[in-house]
Amino acid sequence: MKITKEEILKFEKLYRATFINSIAGFKSANLIGTISSEGKTNLAIFNSVIHVGANPPALGFLMRPVSVERHTYENIKKTGSFTINHINKEIYKQAHQTSGRYDKDISEFDECGLTAEYSKTISAPYVKQSIVKIGLNYIEEYEIKYNGTIFIIGEIAEIILHGEIIGKDGFINIEDAGTIAISGLDSYHETKRMSRLSYAKPGVEPDEI
Amino acid sequence: MKITKEEILKFEKLYRATFINSIAGFKSANLIGTISSEGKTNLAIFNSVIHVGANPPALGFLMRPVSVERHTYENIKKTGSFTINHINKEIYKQAHQTSGRYDKDISEFDECGLTAEYSKTISAPYVKQSIVKIGLNYIEEYEIKYNGTIFIIGEIAEIILHGEIIGKDGFINIEDAGTIAISGLDSYHETKRMSRLSYAKPGVEPDEI
């Protein structure tokens, strides 16, 4: 069936949000940890983290203009750092709970049963229960004129993970780390690798590696 | 173990690309279809498509500055439209093969065994074998100063999919559509839903829905 933009615009608001949020495909499942200048920690779930570059190493994520995520934004702008922590099978319910509208004085770490952990490199808190944790320094942001969302870019300062999930070629087996995927706003998925494929060359069928 | 930015910068180039590309978590698996003003079709795999907004409905993706993806960029700028087509279990090898460096005159549809399909709404070609297809009009782009990548935003003009995967609340069951997830540059994963969780409220444990 075909659904046009005009039909989408006529959908009931919550139905439309659920529908459009499912359409991009599977999404990364991460917790972004920050701290305010007064030392209050904040933790929020994000499904929009993407790769920006390998050299220098950088990630980005898209943030809604006014939302529960605003504490994350304010903290990043004030302190200049944030952490990205993979959500795994053991903590996805706690991670989901961070999307509740908690007051600024309340730490989602405490309220959702997750533990803050610190490194000397940056001030932002990591999630102890995550197997893959990334510390980043804020680089720049772009406000998307079209709808006011903000694309934020951070440079990787350090990565904390279990060494055994790093393969000989540098591939990190995030499936072995229990990392999950998200679809829509609230659906959590474990994964099963079908295969890795060799570098594509015109006229040559890719091999499983 | 902890890996610092300085250590990452010293990694061998391909090892670093493989490593950093695995770190963001699972990624969406999509084929972007375009057509040139001369009518030549182009198809390229992208793992950076993310949700931008529901009202109006919009998606975005990040593109490398100079790469095989440049045909996609040129076509979008000239014709104003593109399609996003979910990669499913049946076509992931063909989808991977589109990342080969084909000449501009060669259509990845023909070379990789996928079929172009058209709608009256936009000029860009869809992938017939995809179960979930999205037609978009180009809205705007942001060049990321930090490394020259380009974040492109498109507004959804139409969505073509099988009606039976749309739930009563608007949730699209992309797992039922066979949609897969990507990790790193070359690892393809099927998914298995653990649960959907109810809207998070402070002080209330989320229910499975």
Tab-separated table of C-alpha atoms in Angstrom:
chain	number	residue	atom	x	y	z
A	1	MET	CA	0.000	0.000	0.000
A	2	LYS	CA	1.021	3.625	-0.522
A	3	ILE	CA	0.731	6.285	2.164
A	4	THR	CA	1.228	9.886	1.071
A	5	LYS	CA	2.579	12.841	3.024
A	6	GLU	CA	-0.919	14.348	3.040
A	7	GLU	CA	-2.290	11.200	4.689
A	8	ILE	CA	0.551	11.167	7.229
A	9	LEU	CA	-0.194	14.784	8.152
A	10	LYS	CA	-3.817	13.787	8.888
A	11	PHE	CA	-2.833	10.913	11.229
A	12	GLU	CA	-3.597	11.297	14.938
A	13	LYS	CA	-0.509	12.789	16.610
A	14	LEU	CA	0.653	9.799	18.683
A	15	TYR	CA	-0.119	7.338	15.851
A	16	ARG	CA	1.968	9.486	13.487
A	17	ALA	CA	4.904	9.702	15.923
A	18	THR	CA	4.856	5.911	16.382
A	19	PHE	CA	4.556	5.319	12.645
A	20	ILE	CA	7.268	7.706	11.449
A	21	ASN	CA	9.655	6.746	14.237
A	22	SER	CA	9.548	3.123	12.984
A	23	ILE	CA	10.299	3.936	9.365
A	24	ALA	CA	14.045	4.648	9.295
A	25	GLY	CA	15.070	1.064	10.157
A	26	PHE	CA	16.867	-0.285	13.237
A	27	LYS	CA	18.602	2.294	15.387
A	28	SER	CA	21.502	2.377	17.798
A	29	ALA	CA	20.632	2.081	21.488
A	30	ASN	CA	22.709	4.355	23.686
A	31	LEU	CA	22.592	6.174	26.999
A	32	ILE	CA	24.113	9.644	26.992
A	33	GLY	CA	25.590	10.636	30.334
A	34	THR	CA	26.301	14.247	31.352
A	35	ILE	CA	26.924	16.302	34.480
A	36	SER	CA	25.868	19.857	35.301
A	37	SER	CA	28.266	22.546	36.503
A	38	GLU	CA	26.734	21.956	39.958
A	39	GLY	CA	27.703	18.282	39.798
A	40	LYS	CA	24.234	16.797	39.151
A	41	THR	CA	24.383	13.791	36.840
A	42	ASN	CA	21.949	13.199	33.989
A	43	LEU	CA	21.302	10.151	31.828
A	44	ALA	CA	19.075	9.916	28.749
A	45	ILE	CA	18.351	7.282	26.115
A	46	PHE	CA	19.104	8.171	22.475
A	47	ASN	CA	18.492	6.181	19.293
A	48	SER	CA	20.088	8.670	16.889
A	49	VAL	CA	23.830	8.222	17.496
A	50	ILE	CA	25.703	7.775	14.208
A	51	HIS	CA	29.275	7.504	12.972
A	52	VAL	CA	30.708	10.840	11.803
A	53	GLY	CA	34.361	10.062	11.139
A	54	ALA	CA	37.226	7.721	11.973
A	55	ASN	CA	40.182	10.100	11.660
A	56	PRO	CA	39.817	12.002	13.872
A	57	PRO	CA	37.293	9.722	15.570
A	58	ALA	CA	33.886	11.363	15.999
A	59	LEU	CA	30.233	10.523	16.582
A	60	GLY	CA	27.080	12.604	16.250
A	61	PHE	CA	23.484	12.501	17.406
A	62	LEU	CA	20.285	14.388	16.761
A	63	MET	CA	18.412	16.010	19.617
A	64	ARG	CA	14.885	17.359	19.764
A	65	PRO	CA	14.604	21.117	20.379
A	66	VAL	CA	12.584	21.154	23.609
A	67	SER	CA	12.191	17.908	25.466
A	68	VAL	CA	13.502	15.848	28.351
A	69	GLU	CA	16.738	15.898	26.439
A	70	ARG	CA	17.296	19.573	27.261
A	71	HIS	CA	19.209	18.708	30.437
A	72	THR	CA	21.606	16.714	28.297
A	73	TYR	CA	22.029	19.692	25.968
A	74	GLU	CA	22.571	22.241	28.742
A	75	ASN	CA	25.123	20.023	30.470
A	76	ILE	CA	27.069	19.376	27.277
A	77	LYS	CA	27.197	23.090	26.491
A	78	LYS	CA	28.336	23.994	30.023
A	79	THR	CA	30.884	21.247	30.652
A	80	GLY	CA	31.981	20.404	27.099
A	81	SER	CA	31.790	16.637	27.495
A	82	PHE	CA	29.392	13.688	27.362
A	83	THR	CA	29.521	9.912	27.358
A	84	ILE	CA	27.835	7.428	25.017
A	85	ASN	CA	27.168	4.054	26.646
A	86	HIS	CA	25.838	1.031	24.736
A	87	ILE	CA	22.558	-0.372	26.022
A	88	ASN	CA	22.770	-4.128	26.467
A	89	LYS	CA	20.212	-6.876	27.154
A	90	GLU	CA	20.683	-6.627	30.922
A	91	ILE	CA	19.832	-2.937	31.227
A	92	TYR	CA	17.369	-2.097	28.469
A	93	LYS	CA	14.426	-1.650	30.845
A	94	GLN	CA	16.429	0.696	33.059
A	95	ALA	CA	17.610	2.510	29.919
A	96	HIS	CA	14.030	2.943	28.663
A	97	GLN	CA	13.009	4.339	32.045
A	98	THR	CA	15.465	7.256	31.632
A	99	SER	CA	13.035	8.674	29.019
A	100	GLY	CA	10.629	9.608	31.833
A	101	ARG	CA	10.310	13.336	32.533
A	102	TYR	CA	12.466	13.624	35.614
A	103	ASP	CA	13.152	16.993	37.239
A	104	LYS	CA	16.566	18.516	36.743
A	105	ASP	CA	17.535	17.882	40.368
A	106	ILE	CA	16.842	14.159	40.032
A	107	SER	CA	19.537	11.885	38.628
A	108	GLU	CA	18.241	9.229	36.240
A	109	PHE	CA	21.159	7.067	37.418
A	110	ASP	CA	19.610	6.794	40.880
A	111	GLU	CA	15.991	6.663	39.752
A	112	CYS	CA	16.505	4.015	37.064
A	113	GLY	CA	18.934	1.708	38.853
A	114	LEU	CA	22.116	2.443	36.917
A	115	THR	CA	25.511	3.332	38.346
A	116	ALA	CA	27.644	6.369	37.490
A	117	GLU	CA	31.342	5.743	36.972
A	118	TYR	CA	34.089	8.278	36.271
A	119	SER	CA	37.341	8.557	34.372
A	120	LYS	CA	40.052	11.216	34.702
A	121	THR	CA	39.774	12.224	31.048
A	122	ILE	CA	36.359	13.915	31.059
A	123	SER	CA	33.912	15.110	33.705
A	124	ALA	CA	30.786	13.391	32.314
A	125	PRO	CA	29.704	10.134	33.994
A	126	TYR	CA	29.794	6.700	32.350
A	127	VAL	CA	27.268	3.912	32.909
A	128	LYS	CA	29.073	1.187	34.864
A	129	GLN	CA	26.713	-1.528	33.524
A	130	SER	CA	27.573	-0.780	29.860
A	131	ILE	CA	30.178	-2.996	28.198
A	132	VAL	CA	31.078	-0.349	25.601
A	133	LYS	CA	31.525	3.247	26.806
A	134	ILE	CA	32.734	6.242	24.856
A	135	GLY	CA	33.883	9.561	26.289
A	136	LEU	CA	33.539	12.569	23.982
A	137	ASN	CA	34.355	16.247	23.868
A	138	TYR	CA	31.768	18.560	22.317
A	139	ILE	CA	32.907	19.910	18.942
A	140	GLU	CA	30.032	21.665	17.213
A	141	GLU	CA	26.292	21.676	16.588
A	142	TYR	CA	23.944	22.428	13.702
A	143	GLU	CA	20.386	23.566	14.239
A	144	ILE	CA	18.230	22.046	11.515
A	145	LYS	CA	16.179	24.980	10.174
A	146	TYR	CA	13.425	22.687	8.943
A	147	ASN	CA	12.237	21.628	12.413
A	148	GLY	CA	14.596	22.983	15.059
A	149	THR	CA	16.288	19.684	15.908
A	150	ILE	CA	19.986	19.922	16.732
A	151	PHE	CA	22.749	17.723	15.319
A	152	ILE	CA	25.596	17.535	17.843
A	153	ILE	CA	29.101	16.336	17.073
A	154	GLY	CA	31.577	15.043	19.602
A	155	GLU	CA	35.166	13.914	19.222
A	156	ILE	CA	36.068	10.648	20.902
A	157	ALA	CA	38.457	11.234	23.822
A	158	GLU	CA	38.533	7.618	24.988
A	159	ILE	CA	36.799	4.270	24.629
A	160	ILE	CA	36.366	1.887	27.546
A	161	LEU	CA	35.456	-1.701	26.658
A	162	HIS	CA	36.326	-5.357	27.205
A	163	GLY	CA	39.403	-6.191	25.136
A	164	GLU	CA	38.116	-9.645	24.122
A	165	ILE	CA	35.382	-8.169	21.885
A	166	ILE	CA	37.954	-6.461	19.627
A	167	GLY	CA	38.835	-8.614	16.601
A	168	LYS	CA	42.213	-8.855	14.886
A	169	ASP	CA	41.120	-6.435	12.160
A	170	GLY	CA	39.748	-3.874	14.625
A	171	PHE	CA	36.098	-4.979	14.341
A	172	ILE	CA	34.302	-4.670	17.670
A	173	ASN	CA	31.838	-7.499	18.198
A	174	ILE	CA	29.063	-5.474	19.793
A	175	GLU	CA	26.737	-8.476	19.542
A	176	ASP	CA	29.053	-10.348	21.927
A	177	ALA	CA	28.856	-7.299	24.216
A	178	GLY	CA	25.079	-7.798	24.381
A	179	THR	CA	24.427	-4.479	22.632
A	180	ILE	CA	20.860	-4.248	21.362
A	181	ALA	CA	19.021	-2.379	18.593
A	182	ILE	CA	15.903	-0.207	18.796
A	183	SER	CA	12.998	0.131	16.408
A	184	GLY	CA	10.424	2.842	16.747
A	185	LEU	CA	10.247	4.583	20.101
A	186	ASP	CA	9.908	1.595	22.387
A	187	SER	CA	10.835	-1.723	20.735
A	188	TYR	CA	14.053	-3.441	21.848
A	189	HIS	CA	15.769	-6.145	19.807
A	190	GLU	CA	18.623	-8.546	20.272
A	191	THR	CA	20.575	-9.428	17.135
A	192	LYS	CA	22.058	-12.478	15.428
A	193	ARG	CA	24.814	-12.031	12.892
A	194	MET	CA	24.129	-13.450	9.432
A	195	SER	CA	27.610	-12.686	8.122
A	196	ARG	CA	30.365	-10.202	7.534
A	197	LEU	CA	31.020	-9.549	3.850
A	198	SER	CA	34.317	-8.754	2.135
A	199	TYR	CA	35.072	-5.323	0.649
A	200	ALA	CA	32.874	-4.917	-2.446
A	201	LYS	CA	34.561	-4.800	-5.859
A	202	PRO	CA	32.706	-4.349	-9.152
A	203	GLY	CA	32.166	-7.692	-10.880
A	204	VAL	CA	33.213	-9.799	-7.875
A	205	GLU	CA	30.670	-11.522	-5.565
A	206	PRO	CA	31.316	-10.637	-1.901
A	207	ASP	CA	32.743	-13.417	0.295
A	208	GLU	CA	31.693	-14.137	3.852
A	209	ILE	CA	34.598	-13.272	6.146
B	1	MET	CA	40.546	-1.697	28.801
B	2	LYS	CA	40.822	1.982	27.942
B	3	ILE	CA	41.814	3.245	24.491
B	4	THR	CA	42.620	6.936	24.193
B	5	LYS	CA	42.193	9.274	21.243
B	6	GLU	CA	45.993	9.421	20.905
B	7	GLU	CA	46.148	5.617	20.574
B	8	ILE	CA	43.290	5.620	18.053
B	9	LEU	CA	45.121	8.207	15.935
B	10	LYS	CA	48.153	5.869	15.824
B	11	PHE	CA	46.133	2.853	14.628
B	12	GLU	CA	46.740	1.601	11.077
B	13	LYS	CA	44.202	3.329	8.799
B	14	LEU	CA	41.990	0.362	7.869
B	15	TYR	CA	42.089	-1.018	11.428
B	16	ARG	CA	40.995	2.388	12.721
B	17	ALA	CA	38.142	2.673	10.206
B	18	THR	CA	36.899	-0.806	11.134
B	19	PHE	CA	37.229	-0.077	14.849
B	20	ILE	CA	35.546	3.333	14.937
B	21	ASN	CA	32.797	2.291	12.528
B	22	SER	CA	31.785	-0.455	14.995
B	23	ILE	CA	31.580	1.805	18.041
B	24	ALA	CA	28.291	3.708	17.592
B	25	GLY	CA	26.078	0.613	17.998
B	26	PHE	CA	23.743	-1.066	15.523
B	27	LYS	CA	22.838	0.989	12.488
B	28	SER	CA	19.974	1.163	10.008
B	29	ALA	CA	20.474	-0.714	6.733
B	30	ASN	CA	19.131	1.175	3.741
B	31	LEU	CA	19.639	1.527	0.019
B	32	ILE	CA	19.346	5.065	-1.326
B	33	GLY	CA	18.064	5.220	-4.903
B	34	THR	CA	18.550	8.235	-7.185
B	35	ILE	CA	18.439	9.122	-10.871
B	36	SER	CA	20.567	11.590	-12.841
B	37	SER	CA	19.120	14.298	-15.074
B	38	GLU	CA	20.142	12.039	-17.997
B	39	GLY	CA	18.020	9.211	-16.581
B	40	LYS	CA	20.844	6.982	-15.223
B	41	THR	CA	19.860	5.246	-12.005
B	42	ASN	CA	22.125	4.933	-8.986
B	43	LEU	CA	21.861	2.838	-5.838
B	44	ALA	CA	24.071	2.989	-2.738
B	45	ILE	CA	24.051	1.397	0.709
B	46	PHE	CA	23.882	3.736	3.736
B	47	ASN	CA	23.986	2.947	7.445
B	48	SER	CA	23.461	6.505	8.690
B	49	VAL	CA	19.755	7.133	8.043
B	50	ILE	CA	18.051	8.541	11.149
B	51	HIS	CA	14.676	9.948	12.183
B	52	VAL	CA	14.514	13.760	11.969
B	53	GLY	CA	10.866	14.532	12.623
B	54	ALA	CA	7.323	13.146	12.504
B	55	ASN	CA	5.360	16.331	11.771
B	56	PRO	CA	6.194	17.077	9.049
B	57	PRO	CA	7.710	13.623	8.436
B	58	ALA	CA	11.436	13.760	7.674
B	59	LEU	CA	14.562	11.602	7.666
B	60	GLY	CA	18.227	12.486	7.427
B	61	PHE	CA	21.503	10.781	6.606
B	62	LEU	CA	25.200	11.593	6.742
B	63	MET	CA	27.292	11.361	3.617
B	64	ARG	CA	31.064	11.307	3.222
B	65	PRO	CA	32.528	14.267	1.320
B	66	VAL	CA	34.236	12.500	-1.579
B	67	SER	CA	33.440	8.865	-2.122
B	68	VAL	CA	31.352	6.450	-4.155
B	69	GLU	CA	28.431	8.251	-2.619
B	70	ARG	CA	29.060	11.352	-4.726
B	71	HIS	CA	26.773	10.094	-7.506
B	72	THR	CA	23.989	9.920	-4.937
B	73	TYR	CA	24.730	13.497	-3.865
B	74	GLU	CA	24.883	14.895	-7.396
B	75	ASN	CA	21.635	13.203	-8.368
B	76	ILE	CA	19.787	14.432	-5.282
B	77	LYS	CA	20.951	17.994	-5.896
B	78	LYS	CA	19.951	17.915	-9.585
B	79	THR	CA	16.595	16.133	-9.342
B	80	GLY	CA	15.520	17.034	-5.796
B	81	SER	CA	14.422	13.546	-4.801
B	82	PHE	CA	15.696	10.221	-3.470
B	83	THR	CA	14.339	6.971	-2.105
B	84	ILE	CA	15.241	5.086	1.075
B	85	ASN	CA	14.658	1.332	0.810
B	86	HIS	CA	15.024	-1.054	3.761
B	87	ILE	CA	17.546	-3.837	3.265
B	88	ASN	CA	16.061	-7.208	4.190
B	89	LYS	CA	17.514	-10.690	4.701
B	90	GLU	CA	16.908	-11.681	1.062
B	91	ILE	CA	18.929	-8.848	-0.486
B	92	TYR	CA	21.699	-7.942	1.946
B	93	LYS	CA	24.459	-9.387	-0.234
B	94	GLN	CA	23.218	-7.458	-3.264
B	95	ALA	CA	22.910	-4.357	-1.071
B	96	HIS	CA	26.510	-4.727	0.181
B	97	GLN	CA	27.714	-5.066	-3.402
B	98	THR	CA	26.406	-1.552	-4.229
B	99	SER	CA	29.314	-0.201	-2.164
B	100	GLY	CA	31.715	-1.189	-4.956
B	101	ARG	CA	33.214	1.722	-6.922
B	102	TYR	CA	31.097	1.576	-10.039
B	103	ASP	CA	31.455	4.157	-12.828
B	104	LYS	CA	28.778	6.810	-13.102
B	105	ASP	CA	27.404	5.282	-16.318
B	106	ILE	CA	26.869	1.919	-14.627
B	107	SER	CA	23.660	1.332	-12.670
B	108	GLU	CA	24.152	-0.559	-9.409
B	109	PHE	CA	20.611	-1.893	-9.919
B	110	ASP	CA	21.764	-3.898	-12.949
B	111	GLU	CA	25.189	-4.816	-11.612
B	112	CYS	CA	23.996	-5.978	-8.199
B	113	GLY	CA	20.831	-7.838	-9.195
B	114	LEU	CA	18.216	-5.430	-7.854
B	115	THR	CA	15.212	-4.039	-9.725
B	116	ALA	CA	14.263	-0.373	-10.157
B	117	GLU	CA	10.604	0.484	-9.690
B	118	TYR	CA	8.918	3.876	-10.111
B	119	SER	CA	6.074	5.892	-8.654
B	120	LYS	CA	4.390	8.990	-10.092
B	121	THR	CA	5.225	11.097	-7.027
B	122	ILE	CA	9.008	11.418	-7.423
B	123	SER	CA	11.529	10.692	-10.163
B	124	ALA	CA	13.988	8.642	-8.042
B	125	PRO	CA	13.810	4.841	-8.383
B	126	TYR	CA	12.701	2.466	-5.616
B	127	VAL	CA	14.114	-1.009	-4.997
B	128	LYS	CA	11.376	-3.481	-5.950
B	129	GLN	CA	12.769	-6.142	-3.571
B	130	SER	CA	12.451	-3.900	-0.492
B	131	ILE	CA	9.356	-4.363	1.688
B	132	VAL	CA	9.559	-0.837	3.114
B	133	LYS	CA	10.255	2.014	0.665
B	134	ILE	CA	10.247	5.739	1.341
B	135	GLY	CA	10.178	8.507	-1.274
B	136	LEU	CA	11.647	11.841	-0.188
B	137	ASN	CA	12.117	15.360	-1.443
B	138	TYR	CA	15.415	17.075	-0.654
B	139	ILE	CA	14.995	19.845	1.930
B	140	GLU	CA	18.410	21.035	3.090
B	141	GLU	CA	21.970	20.027	3.925
B	142	TYR	CA	24.612	20.929	6.480
B	143	GLU	CA	28.305	20.531	5.797
B	144	ILE	CA	29.995	19.462	9.023
B	145	LYS	CA	32.996	21.815	9.323
B	146	TYR	CA	34.902	19.350	11.482
B	147	ASN	CA	35.445	16.783	8.725
B	148	GLY	CA	33.512	17.809	5.609
B	149	THR	CA	30.767	15.188	5.896
B	150	ILE	CA	27.312	16.332	4.802
B	151	PHE	CA	24.067	15.832	6.728
B	152	ILE	CA	21.168	15.721	4.253
B	153	ILE	CA	17.520	16.123	5.192
B	154	GLY	CA	14.598	14.901	3.129
B	155	GLU	CA	10.881	15.266	3.680
B	156	ILE	CA	8.835	12.103	3.227
B	157	ALA	CA	6.601	12.378	0.149
B	158	GLU	CA	5.238	8.835	0.336
B	159	ILE	CA	5.790	5.463	1.999
B	160	ILE	CA	5.221	2.187	0.167
B	161	LEU	CA	4.929	-0.924	2.335
B	162	HIS	CA	2.859	-4.013	3.082
B	163	GLY	CA	-0.200	-2.967	5.099
B	164	GLU	CA	-0.075	-6.033	7.361
B	165	ILE	CA	3.136	-4.882	9.093
B	166	ILE	CA	1.431	-1.717	10.427
B	167	GLY	CA	0.078	-2.222	13.973
B	168	LYS	CA	-3.068	-0.682	15.432
B	169	ASP	CA	-1.058	2.045	17.164
B	170	GLY	CA	0.932	2.935	14.034
B	171	PHE	CA	4.022	0.861	14.939
B	172	ILE	CA	5.596	-0.666	11.854
B	173	ASN	CA	6.936	-4.151	12.531
B	174	ILE	CA	10.123	-3.889	10.485
B	175	GLU	CA	11.333	-7.183	11.955
B	176	ASP	CA	8.378	-8.910	10.249
B	177	ALA	CA	9.417	-7.127	7.042
B	178	GLY	CA	12.806	-8.891	7.300
B	179	THR	CA	14.626	-5.573	7.794
B	180	ILE	CA	18.146	-6.105	9.116
B	181	ALA	CA	20.677	-4.099	11.136
B	182	ILE	CA	24.318	-3.316	10.375
B	183	SER	CA	27.310	-3.137	12.650
B	184	GLY	CA	30.616	-1.755	11.530
B	185	LEU	CA	31.150	-1.507	7.790
B	186	ASP	CA	30.328	-5.043	6.761
B	187	SER	CA	28.462	-7.032	9.426
B	188	TYR	CA	24.791	-7.848	8.812
B	189	HIS	CA	22.411	-8.910	11.579
B	190	GLU	CA	18.880	-10.210	11.818
B	191	THR	CA	16.954	-9.204	14.931
B	192	LYS	CA	14.653	-10.759	17.506
B	193	ARG	CA	12.369	-8.537	19.535
B	194	MET	CA	12.763	-8.770	23.309
B	195	SER	CA	9.823	-6.467	24.055
B	196	ARG	CA	8.098	-3.175	23.529
B	197	LEU	CA	7.933	-1.075	26.669
B	198	SER	CA	5.211	1.335	27.776
B	199	TYR	CA	5.732	5.109	27.887
B	200	ALA	CA	8.137	5.834	30.765
B	201	LYS	CA	6.816	7.725	33.789
B	202	PRO	CA	8.922	8.686	36.819
B	203	GLY	CA	8.424	6.215	39.657
B	204	VAL	CA	6.550	3.624	37.563
B	205	GLU	CA	8.203	0.457	36.189
B	206	PRO	CA	7.676	0.148	32.419
B	207	ASP	CA	5.265	-2.588	31.268
B	208	GLU	CA	5.782	-4.848	28.275
B	209	ILE	CA	3.188	-3.941	25.647
